[in-house]
Coordinates of C-alpha atoms in Angstrom, one line a residue:
Chain A
M42 CA 136.0 87.7 77.9
L43 CA 139.4 88.8 76.8
Q44 CA 139.5 86.2 74.1
V45 CA 136.1 87.3 72.8
K46 CA 137.4 90.9 72.6
I47 CA 140.5 89.8 70.7
Q48 CA 138.4 87.8 68.2
L49 CA 136.2 90.9 67.6
I50 CA 139.2 93.1 66.9
E51 CA 140.6 90.5 64.6
C52 CA 137.3 90.3 62.7
Y53 CA 137.3 94.1 62.4
L54 CA 140.8 94.2 61.0
I55 CA 140.1 91.6 58.3
M56 CA 136.9 93.3 57.2
P57 CA 136.8 95.1 53.8
K58 CA 136.9 98.9 54.2
I59 CA 133.3 99.4 53.1
K60 CA 132.1 97.0 55.8
R61 CA 134.2 98.8 58.4
F62 CA 132.3 102.0 57.5
Y63 CA 129.0 100.3 58.2
V64 CA 130.2 98.9 61.5
I65 CA 131.4 102.3 62.6
L66 CA 128.1 103.9 61.4
F67 CA 126.1 101.2 63.3
M68 CA 128.1 101.8 66.5
F69 CA 127.7 105.5 66.1
I70 CA 123.9 105.1 65.9
I71 CA 123.9 102.9 69.0
L72 CA 125.9 105.4 70.8
L73 CA 123.6 108.3 69.9
N74 CA 120.5 106.2 70.9
G75 CA 122.2 105.3 74.2
C76 CA 122.9 108.9 75.0
S77 CA 119.4 110.0 74.3
N78 CA 118.0 107.2 76.5
S79 CA 120.3 108.1 79.4
A80 CA 119.3 111.8 79.2
S81 CA 115.6 110.9 79.3
T82 CA 115.9 108.5 82.2
N83 CA 117.7 111.2 84.2
S84 CA 114.6 113.2 84.6
S85 CA 111.7 111.1 83.4
L86 CA 109.6 108.8 85.6
E87 CA 108.2 105.4 84.5
K88 CA 104.8 106.5 85.8
P89 CA 103.7 109.1 88.4
Y90 CA 104.5 108.3 92.0
V91 CA 101.6 107.9 94.5
A92 CA 102.6 108.2 98.1
L93 CA 99.5 106.5 99.5
Q94 CA 100.5 102.9 100.0
N95 CA 100.0 100.2 102.6
S96 CA 97.0 102.1 104.0
N97 CA 95.2 100.4 106.9
I98 CA 92.3 102.7 107.5
V99 CA 88.9 101.8 108.9
I100 CA 86.5 104.7 109.3
P101 CA 83.5 104.1 111.5
L102 CA 80.8 106.4 110.3
D103 CA 79.6 107.5 113.7
F104 CA 82.1 106.1 116.0
A105 CA 84.2 109.2 116.6
T106 CA 85.0 112.4 114.9
T107 CA 85.7 111.6 111.2
S108 CA 86.9 113.6 108.2
N109 CA 85.4 113.2 104.7
Y110 CA 88.8 113.2 103.0
I111 CA 92.1 111.4 102.6
S112 CA 95.1 113.4 101.3
F113 CA 98.3 112.0 99.7
E114 CA 101.2 113.2 97.5
V115 CA 101.8 112.6 93.9
V116 CA 105.0 113.3 91.9
S117 CA 104.8 113.3 88.1
D118 CA 106.9 114.5 85.2
F119 CA 103.8 115.7 83.4
E120 CA 101.0 118.0 84.6
I121 CA 98.0 116.2 86.1
T122 CA 94.5 117.6 86.3
K123 CA 91.8 116.3 88.7
E124 CA 89.9 114.7 85.8
Q125 CA 92.8 112.3 85.4
I126 CA 92.5 110.8 88.9
T127 CA 89.6 108.3 89.6
V128 CA 88.6 105.8 92.3
P129 CA 87.5 102.5 90.5
S130 CA 85.5 101.2 93.5
L131 CA 83.3 104.2 94.0
P132 CA 80.7 105.9 91.8
V133 CA 82.1 109.3 90.5
E134 CA 79.1 111.2 92.0
I135 CA 80.2 110.5 95.6
Y136 CA 83.8 111.7 95.6
D137 CA 85.7 114.7 94.5
I138 CA 89.4 115.3 93.7
E139 CA 91.4 118.4 94.4
L140 CA 95.0 119.1 93.6
V141 CA 97.3 121.5 95.5
N142 CA 100.8 122.3 94.2
L143 CA 103.4 121.8 96.9
T144 CA 106.5 123.8 97.3
I145 CA 109.9 122.2 96.9
S146 CA 112.8 123.7 98.8
D147 CA 116.4 122.4 99.3
L148 CA 117.9 118.9 99.0
P149 CA 118.1 117.4 102.5
M150 CA 121.6 116.4 103.5
H151 CA 120.6 112.8 104.2
V152 CA 119.4 112.4 100.6
Y153 CA 122.7 113.7 99.4
F154 CA 124.5 111.3 101.7
E155 CA 122.4 108.5 100.3
Y156 CA 123.6 109.3 96.8
N157 CA 127.2 109.1 98.1
N158 CA 126.6 105.5 99.4
V159 CA 126.5 106.4 103.1
D160 CA 126.6 103.5 105.5
W161 CA 124.0 104.6 108.1
N162 CA 125.1 101.9 110.6
K163 CA 128.6 103.3 110.5
M164 CA 127.3 106.9 110.8
Y165 CA 125.3 106.0 113.9
E166 CA 128.3 104.2 115.5
L167 CA 130.6 107.2 114.8
E168 CA 128.1 109.7 116.0
T169 CA 127.4 107.9 119.2
G170 CA 130.9 106.6 119.8
G171 CA 132.1 109.6 121.8
N172 CA 135.5 111.3 121.6
E173 CA 137.5 108.3 120.4
L174 CA 135.6 108.3 117.1
L175 CA 135.3 112.0 116.7
I176 CA 138.1 112.4 114.1
E177 CA 136.8 109.5 112.1
Y178 CA 133.3 110.9 112.3
N179 CA 134.4 114.3 111.1
A180 CA 136.3 112.8 108.2
Y181 CA 133.3 110.6 107.2
T182 CA 130.8 113.5 107.2
D183 CA 133.2 115.8 105.4
E184 CA 133.7 113.1 102.7
L185 CA 129.9 112.5 102.3
S186 CA 129.0 116.2 102.2
N187 CA 131.7 117.2 99.8
G188 CA 130.3 119.0 96.7
Y189 CA 126.8 119.4 98.2
D190 CA 124.7 121.4 95.8
S191 CA 120.9 121.5 96.0
N192 CA 120.2 121.4 92.3
T193 CA 122.9 119.1 90.9
L194 CA 121.3 115.7 91.5
I195 CA 117.6 116.5 91.1
D196 CA 116.2 119.4 89.1
S197 CA 112.9 120.1 90.8
E198 CA 111.7 122.1 87.8
D199 CA 111.4 118.8 85.9
Y200 CA 108.6 117.6 88.1
Y201 CA 105.1 118.4 89.4
Y202 CA 104.6 117.8 93.1
Y203 CA 101.0 117.6 94.3
E204 CA 98.9 117.1 97.4
V205 CA 95.8 115.2 96.3
Y206 CA 92.6 115.6 98.3
L207 CA 90.1 112.8 97.8
S208 CA 86.9 113.8 99.5
F209 CA 83.6 111.9 99.8
S210 CA 80.1 113.2 99.9
E211 CA 77.8 110.2 100.5
I212 CA 79.8 107.3 101.8
E213 CA 77.9 104.3 103.1
D214 CA 78.5 101.2 105.3
G215 CA 80.6 98.7 103.3
D216 CA 82.2 101.2 100.9
E217 CA 85.9 100.6 100.4
I218 CA 88.9 101.9 98.4
T219 CA 91.8 99.7 97.5
S220 CA 93.2 101.4 94.5
I221 CA 93.2 104.7 92.6
V222 CA 93.8 105.3 88.8
I223 CA 95.8 108.0 87.2
E224 CA 95.5 108.5 83.4
N225 CA 98.9 109.4 82.0
S226 CA 99.7 112.0 79.3
E227 CA 99.0 109.3 76.5
G228 CA 95.6 108.4 77.9
I229 CA 96.7 105.1 79.4
E230 CA 95.1 104.3 82.8
I231 CA 97.6 103.3 85.5
E232 CA 96.1 101.6 88.6
Y233 CA 97.8 102.0 92.0
D234 CA 97.3 99.7 95.0
I235 CA 96.8 101.9 98.0
G236 CA 96.1 99.3 100.7
Y237 CA 92.7 99.4 102.4
I238 CA 90.4 102.2 103.3
G239 CA 87.0 101.0 104.5
F240 CA 83.9 102.6 105.9
T241 CA 81.7 100.9 108.4
N242 CA 78.7 101.4 110.7
F243 CA 80.6 99.5 113.5
Y244 CA 79.8 101.5 116.6
F245 CA 81.4 101.4 120.0
E246 CA 79.2 103.6 122.2
A247 CA 80.7 106.5 123.9
S248 CA 79.5 107.3 127.4
D249 CA 77.7 110.3 128.7
I250 CA 79.8 111.9 131.4
D251 CA 78.2 115.1 132.9
G252 CA 80.6 118.0 132.8
F253 CA 83.2 116.2 130.7
I254 CA 84.4 118.2 127.7
L255 CA 86.9 116.7 125.2
K256 CA 88.9 119.7 124.0
T257 CA 90.5 118.0 120.9
I258 CA 88.0 115.6 119.4
G259 CA 90.0 114.3 116.5
S260 CA 93.2 114.7 114.5
F261 CA 93.7 114.3 110.8
G262 CA 97.0 113.9 108.9
R263 CA 99.6 114.0 111.6
V264 CA 103.0 112.9 110.0
I265 CA 104.7 109.8 111.2
Y266 CA 108.2 108.6 110.5
P267 CA 109.4 105.1 109.5
G268 CA 111.6 103.1 111.8
S269 CA 112.4 99.6 113.1
Y270 CA 110.0 100.0 116.1
G271 CA 107.0 101.2 114.1
S272 CA 106.5 104.3 116.4
L273 CA 103.4 106.3 115.7
G274 CA 104.7 109.1 117.9
E275 CA 102.5 110.7 120.5
E276 CA 98.9 111.5 120.5
V277 CA 97.8 114.3 122.8
I278 CA 94.3 114.4 124.1
S279 CA 93.0 117.4 126.1
F280 CA 89.8 117.5 128.2
S281 CA 88.3 119.2 131.2
V282 CA 86.1 117.8 134.0
R283 CA 83.6 119.5 136.2
D284 CA 83.3 116.7 138.8
E285 CA 86.0 114.4 140.2
I286 CA 86.5 111.2 138.1
N287 CA 89.0 108.3 138.1
L288 CA 90.9 107.5 134.9
T289 CA 91.4 103.7 134.9
S290 CA 93.0 103.0 131.5
V291 CA 93.6 104.1 127.9
T292 CA 93.0 101.4 125.4
T293 CA 93.3 101.1 121.6
L294 CA 90.8 99.2 119.4
N295 CA 93.4 98.6 116.6
D296 CA 94.7 95.1 116.6
S297 CA 98.2 96.0 115.4
I298 CA 98.6 99.1 117.6
N299 CA 100.1 99.0 121.1
I300 CA 100.3 101.7 123.7
D301 CA 103.8 102.2 125.2
K302 CA 103.2 104.9 127.7
V303 CA 100.5 107.2 129.0
T304 CA 101.4 110.4 130.8
V305 CA 98.6 112.3 132.5
S306 CA 99.1 116.0 133.2
I307 CA 96.6 117.6 135.6
I308 CA 96.6 121.3 135.2
S309 CA 95.2 123.6 137.8
D310 CA 95.7 127.4 138.4
D311 CA 98.6 126.9 140.7
Y312 CA 100.4 123.8 139.6
T313 CA 100.7 121.0 137.1
V314 CA 101.0 117.4 138.2
N315 CA 102.4 114.8 135.7
K316 CA 101.7 111.2 136.4
L317 CA 102.4 108.0 134.6
L318 CA 99.3 105.8 134.1
T319 CA 99.9 102.3 135.5
D320 CA 97.6 99.6 136.7
E321 CA 96.5 102.1 139.4
E322 CA 93.8 104.5 138.5
I323 CA 94.4 108.2 138.6
I324 CA 92.1 110.6 140.4
I325 CA 91.2 113.6 138.3
P326 CA 90.1 116.3 140.7
A327 CA 86.9 118.4 140.0
N328 CA 87.4 121.5 137.8
S329 CA 90.6 120.2 136.2
D330 CA 92.1 120.6 132.8
V331 CA 93.9 117.5 131.7
E332 CA 96.3 116.6 128.9
I333 CA 97.0 112.9 128.2
T334 CA 100.0 112.1 126.1
I335 CA 99.9 108.6 124.6
S336 CA 103.0 107.0 123.0
L337 CA 102.1 104.3 120.5
H338 CA 103.6 101.9 118.1
D339 CA 102.2 99.8 115.2
E340 CA 103.4 96.3 114.4
D341 CA 102.3 96.8 110.8
F342 CA 104.4 99.9 110.5
I343 CA 107.8 98.3 111.3
N344 CA 110.3 99.0 108.6
V345 CA 107.6 100.3 106.2
L346 CA 108.3 103.5 104.4
D347 CA 104.8 104.4 103.2
Y348 CA 101.9 103.9 105.6
A349 CA 98.6 105.4 106.8
T350 CA 96.3 104.3 109.5
N351 CA 93.7 105.7 111.9
I352 CA 94.1 105.2 115.6
H353 CA 91.0 104.5 117.7
L354 CA 91.5 105.2 121.3
Q355 CA 89.3 104.9 124.4
L356 CA 89.7 106.7 127.6
N357 CA 88.2 104.6 130.3
F358 CA 86.9 106.1 133.6
V359 CA 85.1 105.1 136.8
D360 CA 82.5 107.5 137.9
E361 CA 80.9 106.5 141.2
D362 CA 81.4 102.8 140.5
V363 CA 80.0 103.2 137.0
T364 CA 82.4 102.7 134.1
A365 CA 82.4 105.1 131.3
S366 CA 84.4 105.5 128.0
I367 CA 85.3 108.4 125.7
N368 CA 86.3 107.8 122.1
Y369 CA 89.0 109.5 120.2
S370 CA 90.4 108.9 116.7
S371 CA 93.4 110.2 114.8
L372 CA 94.5 109.6 111.2
V373 CA 98.3 109.4 110.9
Q374 CA 100.4 109.0 107.7
T375 CA 103.9 109.1 106.3
K376 CA 104.9 112.0 104.1
K377 CA 108.0 111.6 102.0
N378 CA 110.1 114.5 101.1
F379 CA 110.0 115.3 97.4
Y380 CA 113.8 114.5 97.0
E381 CA 113.3 111.2 98.9
I382 CA 110.6 110.3 96.4
I383 CA 112.7 111.1 93.3
A384 CA 115.8 109.4 94.8
S385 CA 114.0 106.2 95.8
Y386 CA 111.6 106.0 92.8
R387 CA 113.6 107.3 89.9
D388 CA 117.2 106.4 91.1
K389 CA 116.3 103.3 93.1
L390 CA 117.9 104.4 96.4
D391 CA 116.6 102.7 99.5
F392 CA 116.0 104.8 102.6
T393 CA 115.1 102.0 104.9
S394 CA 118.5 101.9 106.4
Y395 CA 118.4 105.7 107.0
Y396 CA 115.2 105.4 109.1
T397 CA 115.9 102.1 110.8
D398 CA 119.6 102.2 111.4
Y399 CA 120.0 105.9 112.1
A400 CA 117.2 108.5 112.3
N401 CA 114.7 106.5 114.3
K402 CA 117.0 103.9 115.8
Chain B
M240 CA 117.9 109.7 118.4
Q241 CA 119.7 112.4 120.2
F242 CA 122.8 113.3 118.3
I243 CA 126.0 114.5 119.9
D244 CA 127.1 117.7 118.2
K245 CA 130.8 117.3 117.3
H246 CA 131.7 120.9 117.7
H247 CA 130.3 121.3 121.1
L248 CA 131.9 118.1 122.1
L249 CA 135.2 119.5 121.1
I250 CA 134.6 122.8 123.1
T251 CA 133.4 120.8 126.1
Y252 CA 136.4 118.5 126.0
S253 CA 138.9 121.3 125.7
T254 CA 137.2 123.3 128.5
L255 CA 137.4 120.3 130.8
I256 CA 141.1 119.9 130.0
K257 CA 141.8 123.6 130.8
C258 CA 139.8 123.4 134.0
T259 CA 141.9 120.5 135.2
E260 CA 145.1 122.2 134.2
R261 CA 144.2 125.4 136.1
V262 CA 143.2 123.6 139.3
Y263 CA 146.0 121.1 139.5
M264 CA 148.9 122.8 137.8
K265 CA 148.7 126.3 139.2
N266 CA 149.3 126.9 142.9
N267 CA 147.5 130.1 143.7
T268 CA 144.9 131.3 146.2
K269 CA 142.3 132.0 143.5
K270 CA 142.2 128.4 142.2
F271 CA 138.8 127.6 143.6
K272 CA 137.2 130.7 142.1
K273 CA 138.7 129.7 138.7
Y274 CA 137.6 126.2 139.2
F275 CA 134.0 127.2 139.7
T276 CA 134.2 129.5 136.7
C277 CA 135.5 126.7 134.6
L278 CA 132.9 124.3 136.0
T279 CA 130.1 126.7 135.2
V280 CA 131.4 127.1 131.6
F281 CA 131.6 123.3 131.4
L282 CA 128.1 122.8 132.6
L283 CA 126.8 125.4 130.2
A284 CA 128.6 123.7 127.4
I285 CA 126.9 120.4 128.4
I286 CA 123.5 122.0 128.4
L287 CA 124.2 123.5 125.0
M288 CA 125.3 120.2 123.7
Q289 CA 122.2 118.3 125.0
T290 CA 119.7 120.7 123.5
N291 CA 121.0 120.5 120.0
V292 CA 120.5 117.8 117.4
Y293 CA 123.0 117.6 114.6
A294 CA 121.7 119.1 111.4
G295 CA 124.3 120.2 108.9
C296 CA 127.4 122.4 108.5
Q297 CA 129.1 124.0 105.6
S298 CA 132.6 125.4 105.6
S299 CA 133.8 128.5 103.8
G300 CA 136.7 130.9 104.3
G301 CA 138.1 129.1 107.3
Y302 CA 134.7 129.2 109.1
S303 CA 132.2 126.5 109.7
Y304 CA 128.5 127.5 109.6
C305 CA 126.2 125.1 111.3
A306 CA 122.4 124.8 111.8
Y307 CA 121.0 122.6 114.6
D308 CA 117.6 121.1 115.2
G309 CA 116.8 122.5 118.6
G310 CA 113.6 120.4 119.1
T311 CA 110.0 120.3 118.0
V312 CA 107.7 123.3 118.3
N313 CA 104.1 123.4 117.1
T314 CA 102.1 126.4 116.0
T315 CA 98.3 126.2 115.9
V316 CA 96.2 128.4 113.7
P317 CA 92.4 128.4 114.3
I318 CA 90.1 128.6 111.3
Y319 CA 87.6 131.0 112.7
E320 CA 85.4 130.7 109.6
S321 CA 84.7 127.1 110.6
Q322 CA 83.3 127.8 114.1
T323 CA 80.1 125.9 114.6
Y324 CA 77.8 125.1 117.5
H325 CA 77.2 121.4 118.0
T326 CA 74.3 120.0 119.9
K327 CA 74.6 116.7 121.7
G328 CA 72.3 114.1 120.3
Y329 CA 72.8 115.2 116.7
Q330 CA 75.6 114.8 114.2
T331 CA 77.2 118.0 113.1
T332 CA 79.2 118.7 110.0
I333 CA 82.0 121.3 110.3
G334 CA 83.7 122.9 107.3
V335 CA 84.2 126.3 105.6
S336 CA 81.9 128.1 103.2
Y337 CA 84.9 129.4 101.2
S338 CA 88.5 128.3 100.8
V339 CA 90.8 129.4 103.6
T340 CA 94.6 129.5 103.5
D341 CA 96.5 129.5 106.8
T342 CA 100.2 130.2 107.0
A343 CA 103.0 129.8 109.5
S344 CA 106.3 131.6 109.2
A345 CA 109.6 131.4 110.8
T346 CA 110.0 133.8 113.8
G347 CA 113.2 135.1 112.4
S348 CA 115.3 135.1 109.2
L349 CA 116.8 131.8 108.4
S350 CA 119.6 133.6 106.6
Y351 CA 122.8 133.5 108.6
G352 CA 126.5 133.7 107.9
L353 CA 127.0 133.7 104.1
S354 CA 124.2 135.2 102.1
S355 CA 121.5 132.5 101.6
W356 CA 123.6 129.9 103.2
G357 CA 121.4 129.8 106.3
V358 CA 118.3 129.0 104.1
S359 CA 120.2 126.2 102.4
V360 CA 121.4 124.5 105.5
A361 CA 118.1 125.0 107.4
G362 CA 116.5 123.2 104.4
T363 CA 118.6 120.1 105.2
I364 CA 116.6 119.6 108.4
G365 CA 113.3 120.0 106.6
V366 CA 112.3 123.5 107.8
T367 CA 111.4 126.4 105.6
T368 CA 110.7 130.1 106.0
S369 CA 106.9 129.8 105.4
E370 CA 104.4 127.1 105.1
A371 CA 100.8 127.3 103.9
C372 CA 97.8 125.0 104.3
T373 CA 94.6 125.5 102.3
T374 CA 91.3 124.2 103.6
S375 CA 88.8 124.1 100.8
T376 CA 85.0 123.8 100.9
N377 CA 85.3 120.1 100.0
I378 CA 86.9 119.3 103.4
T379 CA 84.5 118.6 106.2
F380 CA 84.5 116.9 109.6
T381 CA 81.7 115.1 111.4
V382 CA 81.2 115.5 115.1
P383 CA 79.5 112.4 116.5
S384 CA 76.1 112.7 118.2
T385 CA 77.6 111.6 121.5
T386 CA 80.0 114.6 121.8
A387 CA 79.1 117.2 124.4
S388 CA 77.3 120.4 123.2
G389 CA 79.5 123.4 122.5
Y390 CA 81.4 125.4 119.9
Y391 CA 83.8 123.5 117.7
R392 CA 86.2 124.6 115.0
I393 CA 89.0 123.3 112.8
N394 CA 92.6 124.2 113.8
V395 CA 95.6 123.8 111.6
V396 CA 98.7 122.6 113.3
F397 CA 102.0 123.5 111.8
P398 CA 104.8 121.3 113.3
G399 CA 108.1 123.0 113.2
K400 CA 111.5 123.2 114.9
K401 CA 113.6 125.5 116.9
V402 CA 116.8 126.2 114.9
N403 CA 120.1 127.2 116.4
F404 CA 122.8 128.7 114.1
Y405 CA 126.4 128.7 115.1
T406 CA 129.7 129.9 113.4
F407 CA 132.9 128.1 114.4
T408 CA 136.5 128.7 113.5
S409 CA 138.4 125.8 112.0
E410 CA 139.7 125.0 115.5
G411 CA 136.2 124.5 116.7
T412 CA 135.9 127.8 118.7
L413 CA 132.4 129.2 118.7
I414 CA 132.4 132.8 117.5
S415 CA 128.7 133.6 117.0
S416 CA 125.3 132.2 117.4
R417 CA 121.6 133.0 116.8
T418 CA 118.4 131.2 117.5
V419 CA 115.2 131.1 115.6
S420 CA 112.5 129.9 118.0
Y421 CA 110.2 128.5 115.4
A422 CA 110.6 127.5 111.7
P423 CA 107.8 125.4 110.1
S424 CA 108.6 121.9 108.9
E425 CA 107.9 121.3 105.2
N426 CA 104.6 119.8 104.1
S427 CA 103.7 118.5 107.6
A428 CA 100.7 120.6 108.5
Y429 CA 97.6 118.7 109.7
R430 CA 94.2 119.5 111.1
V431 CA 92.5 119.0 114.4
L432 CA 88.9 119.5 115.5
S433 CA 88.7 121.3 118.8
N434 CA 86.2 122.6 121.3
Y435 CA 86.8 126.2 122.0
A436 CA 84.0 127.3 124.4

């Protein structure tokens, strides 16, 4: 390499002056071009970012409470109108698009740390290492947070940050969505793979339990956070019963989703009893209000940063030797912070380690 | 993951040392009273330490201003305009006839210490002073025919956090604190469909 440089310098020195002028002019043009490119890549995006990825959603049309919409975030460096977003697999008459501008606040500290090449394994070890590592921990966080300024790295005014609502009016059995299309400012259509959203008439009959009232009959859009365990957080289901009934189990109909723990809180006027649901059934006394907290994880969500799924749960009871089931569904999805999107998409920073080695370890 | 807050760890550690010194180094009749006082302070410090999750600190003028995530708190706002009676045996569609915007606001000012500093550091844990969620006429929910008869409506849930603000000297001594019992998390509102009667 050094030899090549020396040869280039020698060539330059032996050139006639007029040629030297052209060489300098050529280099100056390259320099100018390089500067303008670097300025544009600082704020411009290759294409808009669509946060709906790796979806794994099956919506039974009359299985449980369903919503007629899916929402997801889009970040763009040009203004987008709803006419620029289409769903190739569906006729335009049966869906509608709505865009809502989202607010952008301050740069989260973990994103700033990521720009400063944080080692999240080291951060975790130092934070959980007790007194012996306290001085080292303080020094490390001080070093990483040095010069923190919300607007230096990413100027939010360069971007448009939307929540897109995709709603359906006449969905039928067999309809599915695997991609969406956004037309850019030059009229070029860009197709995004979003995973799978399917609609089916598959039906798992719910039972008729006299005096049983499900207080929360469905949940839509609860935010989940990535991690190495694939945790879907907790689903809370409330109901009341008029007559005594025995809760035998809580099951999920999703192949990849597992239930970690079920806690049953039986609330009466005078006291609340909390019980862990095991193989033994739990007797729910007559006239009780009940809250069931279900901890879940999803094998398909392990170390995945963008994800959406709907959880299908069944509460199984025995009522005078007759089994009965109640259905419940919940749509959960990741939602990236605006700054995380820009840092990962524009500046190619990887937040996997932040979630798996630190935040959700 | 539950983080150990470095400042409280320092306070706790120094308190424990002082307790030990007072009990074993001084020979006076009030040592047990002092011991229990120290022990109470120590236990309070442990409780304080365990209820906080590290968020972020900024130093200025010899002081350290910190905000801590004190745990998740949800606020639920009903959309009264969506209230609908559902009859078992029929599917019912629930929505709104005009666009409805619900908001959730922090229960106190997020400014603390230096002007606007509190807002800046509170932002590092993803909370904000106010959050809005608009439910338009395009959004509907279907109650299946098997669901019990009754009144149902859409509720908007705004997940948020309790935020604890503390000011420390450079030696780690706590000189002031303030708690905001709820501040909404950014862009994390979701909807639930609930029976209400």
